[in-house]
Amino acid sequence: MLVFNNIEKLQQHLSTIYVENQIGFVPTMGALHQGHLSLIAQSQLKNDITIVSIFINPTQFNNIEDLEKYPRHLESDLKQLESINCDIVFTPNANDIYNNSIIASRFNFDGLEYQMEGAFREGHFDGVGTIVKRLFEIIQPNNAYFGEKDFQQLQIIKALVKQNLFEINIQACEIYREKDGLAMSSRNTRLSSTQRKEVPLIYKTILRVKELFKAESYSNIQSWVSNQFEDNPILSLDYFEITDESTLRTIKSKEIDKKYRAFIAINVGDIRLIDNISL
Ligand code: PAF
């Protein structure tokens, strides 16, 4: 496994392998879990070379405490990647990747960026767009892998690829869950044992929403979801929405030929967890 932290050295190496190899790319912020490993496995199945980046991107955090507390496990991440035969790991530093100016560019993603995470985490998707665009320009992969847990991010990355005419296939990968349904996330490692016992309610709730969606109105479902968390001393509801899957605009009325998805964000102390389900 080759580990690069220098952009030019990585690019030099890539220039010798592009012609004969299909490249798969999995961008991460480290603290790797089974969800990341499943993205990597999918890349390894389809590509000759798999590159994983590990970079905690400061511009996508709207809250300095969240950035400071984000789990950092570089050493064990590298061991894990070595053990699953990852080909290349890219671990740039912030000044290099941002050319000494750690500021996000502004993007227009046709309104996708204003809903849900965009509304609750100001500037988040400018930060994501900036780093993913930069990583795509440096690595120029054939395929890039993103989890559906961050479904809004996934739609925004697809828009980014279209706007920039990148020749990169975005591969969406299903949410990887713990046995009790909790969506895998690096932030889960920060949950206390009491919080950990309570969080399966998040998936249980959206599973039930899937059932309710067949017959109930959006406003009935929304009140039902609010009630689930109203008196919960550990979990507090940030938002719950049902949207059109492609525009991410909140549902007004159900149309037969459209795909819908339910999204939820929950605060558990200072830890924020998100999840979603196709309806
Ligand atoms: O999903 C993530 O881990 C991050 O948002 C990403 C895509 C690696 C960009 O920093």
GROMACS .gro file of C-alpha atoms and ligand atoms in nm:
model
  289
    1MET     CA    1   0.000   0.000   0.000
    2LEU     CA    2   0.137   0.341  -0.097
    3VAL     CA    3   0.069   0.639   0.130
    4PHE     CA    4   0.107   0.990  -0.012
    5ASN     CA    5   0.067   1.315   0.172
    6ASN     CA    6   0.225   1.519  -0.103
    7ILE     CA    7  -0.002   1.620  -0.393
    8GLU     CA    8   0.269   1.637  -0.662
    9LYS     CA    9   0.414   1.298  -0.566
   10LEU     CA   10   0.070   1.139  -0.579
   11GLN     CA   11   0.001   1.295  -0.920
   12GLN     CA   12   0.341   1.186  -1.049
   13HIS     CA   13   0.264   0.830  -0.948
   14LEU     CA   14  -0.087   0.842  -1.094
   15SER     CA   15   0.045   0.970  -1.428
   16THR     CA   16   0.234   0.641  -1.467
   17ILE     CA   17  -0.072   0.423  -1.405
   18TYR     CA   18  -0.369   0.605  -1.567
   19VAL     CA   19  -0.332   0.448  -1.912
   20GLU     CA   20  -0.358   0.088  -1.807
   21ASN     CA   21  -0.572   0.111  -1.497
   22GLN     CA   22  -0.925   0.200  -1.403
   23ILE     CA   23  -0.914   0.407  -1.086
   24GLY     CA   24  -1.172   0.393  -0.806
   25PHE     CA   25  -1.176   0.665  -0.541
   26VAL     CA   26  -1.326   0.662  -0.190
   27PRO     CA   27  -1.303   1.001  -0.014
   28THR     CA   28  -1.324   0.983   0.365
   29MET     CA   29  -1.255   1.185   0.677
   30GLY     CA   30  -1.102   0.880   0.847
   31ALA     CA   31  -1.220   0.701   1.164
   32LEU     CA   32  -1.303   0.419   0.925
   33HIS     CA   33  -1.588   0.178   0.995
   34GLN     CA   34  -1.763  -0.106   0.813
   35GLY     CA   35  -1.957   0.143   0.602
   36HIS     CA   36  -1.633   0.286   0.458
   37LEU     CA   37  -1.493  -0.065   0.414
   38SER     CA   38  -1.799  -0.163   0.211
   39LEU     CA   39  -1.743   0.138  -0.021
   40ILE     CA   40  -1.381   0.031  -0.061
   41ALA     CA   41  -1.483  -0.330  -0.132
   42GLN     CA   42  -1.719  -0.208  -0.405
   43SER     CA   43  -1.441   0.000  -0.556
   44GLN     CA   44  -1.202  -0.295  -0.546
   45LEU     CA   45  -1.454  -0.512  -0.730
   46LYS     CA   46  -1.487  -0.270  -1.020
   47ASN     CA   47  -1.147  -0.101  -1.050
   48ASP     CA   48  -0.780  -0.196  -1.093
   49ILE     CA   49  -0.660   0.056  -0.837
   50THR     CA   50  -0.846   0.191  -0.534
   51ILE     CA   51  -0.745   0.519  -0.375
   52VAL     CA   52  -0.878   0.623  -0.033
   53SER     CA   53  -0.831   0.979   0.089
   54ILE     CA   54  -0.831   1.062   0.460
   55PHE     CA   55  -0.877   1.430   0.525
   56ILE     CA   56  -1.088   1.601   0.791
   57ASN     CA   57  -1.208   1.894   0.586
   58PRO     CA   58  -1.229   2.203   0.811
   59THR     CA   59  -1.449   2.410   0.578
   60GLN     CA   60  -1.744   2.172   0.593
   61PHE     CA   61  -1.781   2.207   0.972
   62ASN     CA   62  -2.004   2.497   1.071
   63ASN     CA   63  -1.924   2.432   1.435
   64ILE     CA   64  -1.565   2.447   1.564
   65GLU     CA   65  -1.642   2.209   1.853
   66ASP     CA   66  -1.771   1.947   1.610
   67LEU     CA   67  -1.447   1.980   1.410
   68GLU     CA   68  -1.229   1.954   1.720
   69LYS     CA   69  -1.417   1.652   1.853
   70TYR     CA   70  -1.431   1.469   1.519
   71PRO     CA   71  -1.262   1.128   1.581
   72ARG     CA   72  -0.906   1.097   1.452
   73HIS     CA   73  -0.757   0.745   1.419
   74LEU     CA   74  -0.502   0.776   1.139
   75GLU     CA   75  -0.273   0.499   1.260
   76SER     CA   76  -0.544   0.236   1.299
   77ASP     CA   77  -0.711   0.356   0.975
   78LEU     CA   78  -0.387   0.290   0.785
   79LYS     CA   79  -0.354  -0.055   0.943
   80GLN     CA   80  -0.709  -0.142   0.842
   81LEU     CA   81  -0.654  -0.019   0.486
   82GLU     CA   82  -0.333  -0.222   0.459
   83SER     CA   83  -0.514  -0.533   0.583
   84ILE     CA   84  -0.780  -0.507   0.311
   85ASN     CA   85  -0.521  -0.447   0.035
   86CYS     CA   86  -0.606  -0.089  -0.042
   87ASP     CA   87  -0.365   0.030  -0.314
   88ILE     CA   88  -0.315   0.398  -0.237
   89VAL     CA   89  -0.398   0.625   0.058
   90PHE     CA   90  -0.390   1.002   0.021
   91THR     CA   91  -0.355   1.200   0.347
   92PRO     CA   92  -0.297   1.563   0.244
   93ASN     CA   93  -0.258   1.848   0.489
   94ALA     CA   94  -0.499   2.141   0.493
   95ASN     CA   95  -0.258   2.412   0.376
   96ASP     CA   96  -0.145   2.214   0.073
   97ILE     CA   97  -0.490   2.113  -0.036
   98TYR     CA   98  -0.626   2.466   0.013
   99ASN     CA   99  -0.318   2.641  -0.130
  100ASN     CA  100  -0.266   2.813   0.208
  101SER     CA  101  -0.609   2.973   0.207
  102ILE     CA  102  -0.852   2.753   0.402
  103ILE     CA  103  -1.175   2.901   0.266
  104ALA     CA  104  -1.464   2.732   0.086
  105SER     CA  105  -1.572   2.842  -0.263
  106ARG     CA  106  -1.938   2.931  -0.316
  107PHE     CA  107  -2.154   2.691  -0.518
  108ASN     CA  108  -2.496   2.695  -0.672
  109PHE     CA  109  -2.647   2.348  -0.671
  110ASP     CA  110  -2.992   2.454  -0.792
  111GLY     CA  111  -3.137   2.469  -0.441
  112LEU     CA  112  -3.022   2.120  -0.335
  113GLU     CA  113  -2.787   2.292  -0.091
  114TYR     CA  114  -3.055   2.489   0.095
  115GLN     CA  115  -3.261   2.199   0.227
  116MET     CA  116  -3.209   1.998   0.545
  117GLU     CA  117  -2.835   1.974   0.622
  118GLY     CA  118  -2.781   2.294   0.423
  119ALA     CA  119  -3.039   2.479   0.631
  120PHE     CA  120  -2.912   2.346   0.964
  121ARG     CA  121  -2.537   2.363   0.888
  122GLU     CA  122  -2.468   2.691   0.711
  123GLY     CA  123  -2.193   2.669   0.450
  124HIS     CA  124  -2.160   2.291   0.492
  125PHE     CA  125  -2.212   2.208   0.126
  126ASP     CA  126  -1.980   2.484   0.005
  127GLY     CA  127  -1.714   2.311   0.214
  128VAL     CA  128  -1.802   1.967   0.079
  129GLY     CA  129  -1.816   2.097  -0.281
  130THR     CA  130  -1.478   2.269  -0.244
  131ILE     CA  131  -1.293   1.967  -0.110
  132VAL     CA  132  -1.454   1.707  -0.336
  133LYS     CA  133  -1.391   1.921  -0.646
  134ARG     CA  134  -1.027   1.964  -0.545
  135LEU     CA  135  -0.984   1.590  -0.475
  136PHE     CA  136  -1.148   1.500  -0.807
  137GLU     CA  137  -0.914   1.740  -0.991
  138ILE     CA  138  -0.608   1.593  -0.821
  139ILE     CA  139  -0.700   1.225  -0.851
  140GLN     CA  140  -0.913   1.218  -1.168
  141PRO     CA  141  -1.070   0.880  -1.089
  142ASN     CA  142  -1.298   0.684  -1.322
  143ASN     CA  143  -1.537   0.597  -1.039
  144ALA     CA  144  -1.600   0.762  -0.701
  145TYR     CA  145  -1.794   0.598  -0.418
  146PHE     CA  146  -2.033   0.773  -0.177
  147GLY     CA  147  -2.268   0.630   0.084
  148GLU     CA  148  -2.642   0.696   0.075
  149LYS     CA  149  -2.637   0.783   0.446
  150ASP     CA  150  -2.534   1.130   0.329
  151PHE     CA  151  -2.796   1.125   0.055
  152GLN     CA  152  -2.810   1.503   0.018
  153GLN     CA  153  -2.432   1.511  -0.019
  154LEU     CA  154  -2.458   1.238  -0.283
  155GLN     CA  155  -2.707   1.443  -0.491
  156ILE     CA  156  -2.486   1.750  -0.455
  157ILE     CA  157  -2.176   1.559  -0.571
  158LYS     CA  158  -2.371   1.439  -0.877
  159ALA     CA  159  -2.459   1.804  -0.950
  160LEU     CA  160  -2.093   1.905  -0.899
  161VAL     CA  161  -1.977   1.643  -1.151
  162LYS     CA  162  -2.236   1.763  -1.406
  163GLN     CA  163  -2.152   2.132  -1.362
  164ASN     CA  164  -1.778   2.073  -1.397
  165LEU     CA  165  -1.808   1.817  -1.679
  166PHE     CA  166  -1.598   1.572  -1.479
  167GLU     CA  167  -1.577   1.231  -1.646
  168ILE     CA  168  -1.632   1.050  -1.319
  169ASN     CA  169  -1.904   0.796  -1.246
  170ILE     CA  170  -2.059   0.854  -0.907
  171GLN     CA  171  -2.142   0.523  -0.747
  172ALA     CA  172  -2.407   0.538  -0.476
  173CYS     CA  173  -2.371   0.272  -0.206
  174GLU     CA  174  -2.645   0.155   0.029
  175ILE     CA  175  -2.643   0.255   0.395
  176TYR     CA  176  -2.447   0.011   0.609
  177ARG     CA  177  -2.618  -0.053   0.944
  178GLU     CA  178  -2.537  -0.203   1.282
  179LYS     CA  179  -2.745  -0.510   1.377
  180ASP     CA  180  -2.995  -0.288   1.561
  181GLY     CA  181  -3.037  -0.065   1.257
  182LEU     CA  182  -2.816   0.230   1.357
  183ALA     CA  183  -2.658   0.373   1.040
  184MET     CA  184  -2.279   0.345   1.060
  185SER     CA  185  -2.105   0.675   1.117
  186SER     CA  186  -1.767   0.783   1.252
  187ARG     CA  187  -1.960   0.993   1.504
  188ASN     CA  188  -2.113   0.677   1.661
  189THR     CA  189  -1.784   0.616   1.844
  190ARG     CA  190  -1.857   0.928   2.053
  191LEU     CA  191  -2.187   0.794   2.193
  192SER     CA  192  -2.198   0.699   2.562
  193SER     CA  193  -2.342   0.355   2.646
  194THR     CA  194  -2.671   0.516   2.757
  195GLN     CA  195  -2.694   0.715   2.434
  196ARG     CA  196  -2.598   0.409   2.228
  197LYS     CA  197  -2.893   0.215   2.375
  198GLU     CA  198  -3.135   0.491   2.277
  199VAL     CA  199  -3.023   0.568   1.917
  200PRO     CA  200  -3.178   0.263   1.740
  201LEU     CA  201  -3.505   0.457   1.778
  202ILE     CA  202  -3.388   0.669   1.482
  203TYR     CA  203  -3.400   0.383   1.232
  204LYS     CA  204  -3.707   0.229   1.396
  205THR     CA  205  -3.887   0.559   1.341
  206ILE     CA  206  -3.806   0.592   0.973
  207LEU     CA  207  -3.886   0.225   0.911
  208ARG     CA  208  -4.233   0.291   1.053
  209VAL     CA  209  -4.256   0.607   0.839
  210LYS     CA  210  -4.210   0.385   0.534
  211GLU     CA  211  -4.520   0.192   0.639
  212LEU     CA  212  -4.721   0.504   0.729
  213PHE     CA  213  -4.634   0.670   0.397
  214LYS     CA  214  -4.857   0.420   0.214
  215ALA     CA  215  -5.174   0.561   0.367
  216GLU     CA  216  -5.110   0.867   0.585
  217SER     CA  217  -5.069   1.232   0.491
  218TYR     CA  218  -4.733   1.406   0.526
  219SER     CA  219  -4.857   1.625   0.812
  220ASN     CA  220  -4.989   1.323   1.007
  221ILE     CA  221  -4.657   1.146   0.962
  222GLN     CA  222  -4.466   1.456   1.067
  223SER     CA  223  -4.669   1.491   1.389
  224TRP     CA  224  -4.623   1.121   1.461
  225VAL     CA  225  -4.244   1.154   1.422
  226SER     CA  226  -4.233   1.466   1.644
  227ASN     CA  227  -4.424   1.274   1.911
  228GLN     CA  228  -4.169   0.992   1.907
  229PHE     CA  229  -3.899   1.231   2.027
  230GLU     CA  230  -4.101   1.486   2.222
  231ASP     CA  231  -4.038   1.353   2.571
  232ASN     CA  232  -3.714   1.176   2.500
  233PRO     CA  233  -3.448   1.310   2.739
  234ILE     CA  234  -3.159   1.182   2.522
  235LEU     CA  235  -3.263   1.229   2.158
  236SER     CA  236  -3.387   1.558   2.023
  237LEU     CA  237  -3.528   1.600   1.674
  238ASP     CA  238  -3.348   1.854   1.453
  239TYR     CA  239  -3.560   1.791   1.145
  240PHE     CA  240  -3.776   1.531   0.976
  241GLU     CA  241  -3.870   1.571   0.610
  242ILE     CA  242  -4.012   1.372   0.324
  243THR     CA  243  -3.881   1.498  -0.008
  244ASP     CA  244  -3.874   1.425  -0.376
  245GLU     CA  245  -3.557   1.215  -0.413
  246SER     CA  246  -3.410   1.411  -0.703
  247THR     CA  247  -3.489   1.774  -0.610
  248LEU     CA  248  -3.488   1.721  -0.230
  249ARG     CA  249  -3.783   1.961  -0.212
  250THR     CA  250  -4.039   1.885   0.058
  251ILE     CA  251  -4.333   1.682  -0.065
  252LYS     CA  252  -4.656   1.870  -0.138
  253SER     CA  253  -4.864   1.583  -0.272
  254LYS     CA  254  -4.777   1.229  -0.375
  255GLU     CA  255  -4.732   1.168  -0.748
  256ILE     CA  256  -4.720   0.815  -0.887
  257ASP     CA  257  -4.408   0.847  -1.103
  258LYS     CA  258  -4.190   1.015  -0.839
  259LYS     CA  259  -3.948   0.868  -0.588
  260TYR     CA  260  -3.963   0.991  -0.231
  261ARG     CA  261  -3.730   0.965   0.063
  262ALA     CA  262  -3.762   1.042   0.434
  263PHE     CA  263  -3.477   1.223   0.610
  264ILE     CA  264  -3.412   1.267   0.979
  265ALA     CA  265  -3.150   1.447   1.190
  266ILE     CA  266  -3.121   1.394   1.563
  267ASN     CA  267  -2.908   1.561   1.828
  268VAL     CA  268  -2.773   1.331   2.096
  269GLY     CA  269  -2.603   1.572   2.333
  270ASP     CA  270  -2.348   1.745   2.110
  271ILE     CA  271  -2.344   1.457   1.859
  272ARG     CA  272  -2.554   1.494   1.548
  273LEU     CA  273  -2.677   1.182   1.368
  274ILE     CA  274  -2.856   1.165   1.034
  275ASP     CA  275  -3.038   0.886   0.855
  276ASN     CA  276  -3.277   0.841   0.562
  277ILE     CA  277  -3.489   0.579   0.392
  278SER     CA  278  -3.631   0.535   0.045
  279LEU     CA  279  -4.009   0.531   0.049
  280PAF     O1  280  -1.873   1.211   0.359
  280PAF     C1  281  -1.763   1.249   0.402
  280PAF     O2  282  -1.694   1.180   0.477
  280PAF     C2  283  -1.712   1.386   0.362
  280PAF     O3  284  -1.815   1.476   0.350
  280PAF     C3  285  -1.626   1.383   0.233
  280PAF     C4  286  -1.706   1.339   0.113
  280PAF     C5  287  -1.508   1.290   0.253
  280PAF     C6  288  -1.572   1.522   0.204
  280PAF     O4  289  -1.494   1.571   0.307
   0.00000   0.00000   0.00000
